[in-house]
Structures are given as structure tokens and as C-alpha cells.
Amino acid sequence: MNLNDRELKELFELADKIGKKRYHKLTEQDFENYKKFDYWRYINGDGECGTTQESKDWVEKHSNWYCPICGKNYSATNGKTIDHKLPRAQYPWLAMNFMNLWVICQACNKDKGEKHWYEYEHYMFVHHPELYLAVKAARPSQLLESLKD
Amino acid sequence: MKRSEAIKLLESEAWTKADAIRALEVIDFNNNPDELTIRRAISNFAGSELSHRQRLQAAQKGQVTKKNKEIEQIHKEYDVKITRYKQELKQARERNETELHNLTAVNNELKAEVRRLSLNNDQLKKDNISLKEKLQNLTIANKDLDAKLTNTNLVNEQLKKDNKDLKNVVDAIKLKLAIEVNQLLKYEDSEIRKALIKLFNSTLG
Ligand SMILES: [Zn+2]
């Protein structure tokens, strides 16, 4: 492939394609790590059975009345969710790392989706510039740094 | 007559010496008794002794007859017993011979079995040694594979992180570009603005 002939947009798309390969489908261990969160969060690891007391206590301890991104009251945005700053499908080994977890509202969680961190910052900078600084403040610098270990 | 002469006289008439001595005890030889005195004196002894001996003899004869009969009876019983024992012994011998014959056959079979098992055992020993060697080789190979697998896993872990790190670096560059371009768009030059807008758009996913 001759990278010189590509447009910058194409080059970014190429980098995206490679960077978004999902590793949990490659090894058994990755999938196990991925599932660990479900067992911690949901009774019997099943979302239908409700959430465990342990994870409820954690949410209680790590949130207040307002979403740290949009600043809205949770009661106005369908309630609290636990989000993986670095998505667990992409970073299965960080699925149960508490530095990677934070409580945000359901709307913001849906908006964030499966984006990688800088991808998400970029998205917020372009589409919701007024919320960009709040997102930047939550940047998991230590975890991003740990990728270089 | 002297005592010794009287004893000899009686002995010559078929008396035993002991009987003669006892019969002559009633006579006082100091008075030098004549033969008639002696014969009168011993006649009493001879009479009572004779009848006594006859009684004894009769009784003994009876005893002997009884004993003979008993012995005869015992002999008969023993004969019966001996005949029976001989019969039993003969049967026992026959049984033993049959048994011995059977045991010999069994023994031969067992010996053959022992030989077979011994051969089998030898083969198993050889097989076992061969298997041990194979197991050793496999264990070594397995360790080798384990080491390779561990290494592969480590490499895999590293590659996963590197890949995500690279993705974040590229995303960070895009973000930085977007922020910088956003700053530059405050300036007026329209040609540069067009180029910048194109650049900004290229950062959008
Ligand atoms: Zn929100």
C-alpha cells in the first residue's frame, strides 16, 4: 500500500480500522476479563436479574446528583450508568479496573458509545464544545500511559 | 534228721525248696526229729497247700480262659478294624493319587501360565521403558511449548497494548489538529481558510 497517494482522511480511516480491532474475540482470557464486569455488576452476570449490592454501593460512593459530563440531574436523563472510559470490548484487561470506571448519565453513555478516549474528546470538541473541558478533565491519563508499559 | 537233710528229702520228692522251708517251719530240729515225725508234721501243710494251690490253679485257669477269650475278641475286633483301616487307607491312597494327578495337571498349567505371564511381563517392562522415554520426550516438548506459549501470550499482551496505544496517539493527533485548526480559523485570509476547513474536515471520523 502506498501511503503517499492517500488523502489525510483516508490515512486516518486506516489507522482507525487497525486501532479498533476487537481483541476479546481473539483469546479466551480476553473474553473472561470482559465478562468479569458483568458478574460484578449484575446478579448471576445477567442484566435481566438486576444489579448487585456491591456495584450499587460503588455507584453510590462514586457519584452525586449530577452527570459529570452534561451536568444534568440524573432523574432527568434516565438515571445513572457505569461507563468504561476505555471501552471493555476494546480494552478487556481493563474491564474491572476501577480507575477505568465512572458514573455518567444514560444519555451521555449512549452518546459516548464504543469510542476510544481521544476519539471521544475529539467528538465532544466538535459537536459539544461547551462540554469539552468537562470531558478533558476526566481523561484517564494513567491508564493511557499504562499502554506504553 | 537235720534241717538240710529234711529239705533235700522233700526236694527229692518234687517239692520246691521254698515250699519245703515253709512246711518245715513247724518242726524243732534241736530235738533231732526222725523221718516219721517230719512226714506227720508236713502232711498238714501239704494237704492245705495242695488244696489252696488247686483252687488257685483253677481260678488262674479260669482267668486264663477268660483272658484268652478277651484276647481272641480283641484280635477279632482288631482284625475288623485293621481290615477297615486297610480299606480306608487304600481308598485314601486312591483319592490321593487322583488328587496328585489333578494337582500335577494344575501345576503344569500354572507353570505354563507363569511362563506366559513372565514373557508378558518382560514385554510390558520393555513397553514401560519405551513409554517412559516417550513421556520424558513429551514432557520436554511440552515444557518447550509452554515456554513458547507463555512467550506468545506475553507478546500478544504487548501487541494489544501497542495497538491501542497507537490508536490513541493517532486520535490525540487528530484532536490536536482539530484544536489548532480551530484556533487558526479565527484569521481572515480566505484561501488559507479554505485549506484549513479542508484539513479540519479531514480530522472528522
Ligand atoms: Zn450526561
Coordinates of N, CA and C in Angstrom, one line a residue, chain B residues 177-178 180-203:
Chain B
L177 N -4.9 18.5 16.1 CA -5.1 19.2 14.8 C -6.4 20.0 14.8
A178 N -7.5 19.3 15.2 CA -8.8 20.0 15.2 C -8.7 21.3 16.1
E180 N -6.0 23.0 17.0 CA -5.1 24.0 16.4 C -5.8 24.7 15.2
V181 N -6.4 23.9 14.3 CA -7.1 24.4 13.1 C -8.2 25.4 13.6
N182 N -8.9 25.0 14.6 CA -10.0 25.8 15.2 C -9.5 27.2 15.6
Q183 N -8.3 27.2 16.2 CA -7.6 28.5 16.5 C -7.3 29.3 15.3
L184 N -6.7 28.6 14.3 CA -6.3 29.4 13.1 C -7.5 29.9 12.3
L185 N -8.6 29.3 12.4 CA -9.8 29.7 11.6 C -10.3 31.1 12.1
K186 N -9.7 31.6 13.2 CA -10.1 33.0 13.6 C -9.5 34.0 12.6
Y187 N -8.4 33.7 11.9 CA -7.8 34.6 10.9 C -8.7 34.7 9.7
E188 N -8.4 35.8 8.8 CA -9.3 36.2 7.7 C -9.0 35.6 6.4
D189 N -7.7 35.4 6.0 CA -7.3 35.0 4.6 C -8.2 33.9 4.1
S190 N -8.9 34.1 3.0 CA -10.0 33.2 2.6 C -9.4 31.9 2.0
E191 N -8.2 32.0 1.2 CA -7.6 30.9 0.6 C -7.1 29.9 1.7
I192 N -6.4 30.5 2.7 CA -5.9 29.7 3.9 C -7.1 29.1 4.6
R193 N -8.2 29.9 4.8 CA -9.4 29.4 5.5 C -9.9 28.1 4.8
K194 N -10.0 28.2 3.5 CA -10.5 27.1 2.7 C -9.6 25.8 3.0
A195 N -8.3 26.0 2.9 CA -7.4 24.9 3.1 C -7.5 24.3 4.5
L196 N -7.7 25.3 5.5 CA -7.8 24.9 6.9 C -9.1 24.1 7.1
I197 N -10.2 24.6 6.5 CA -11.5 23.9 6.6 C -11.4 22.4 6.1
K198 N -10.7 22.3 5.0 CA -10.5 21.0 4.4 C -9.7 20.1 5.4
L199 N -8.6 20.7 6.0 CA -7.8 20.0 6.9 C -8.7 19.6 8.1
F200 N -9.5 20.5 8.6 CA -10.3 20.3 9.8 C -11.3 19.1 9.5
N201 N -11.9 19.2 8.3 CA -12.8 18.1 7.9 C -12.2 16.7 7.8
S202 N -10.9 16.8 7.4 CA -10.2 15.5 7.3 C -10.0 14.8 8.6
T203 N -10.0 15.6 9.7 CA -9.8 15.0 11.0 C -11.1 14.4 11.5

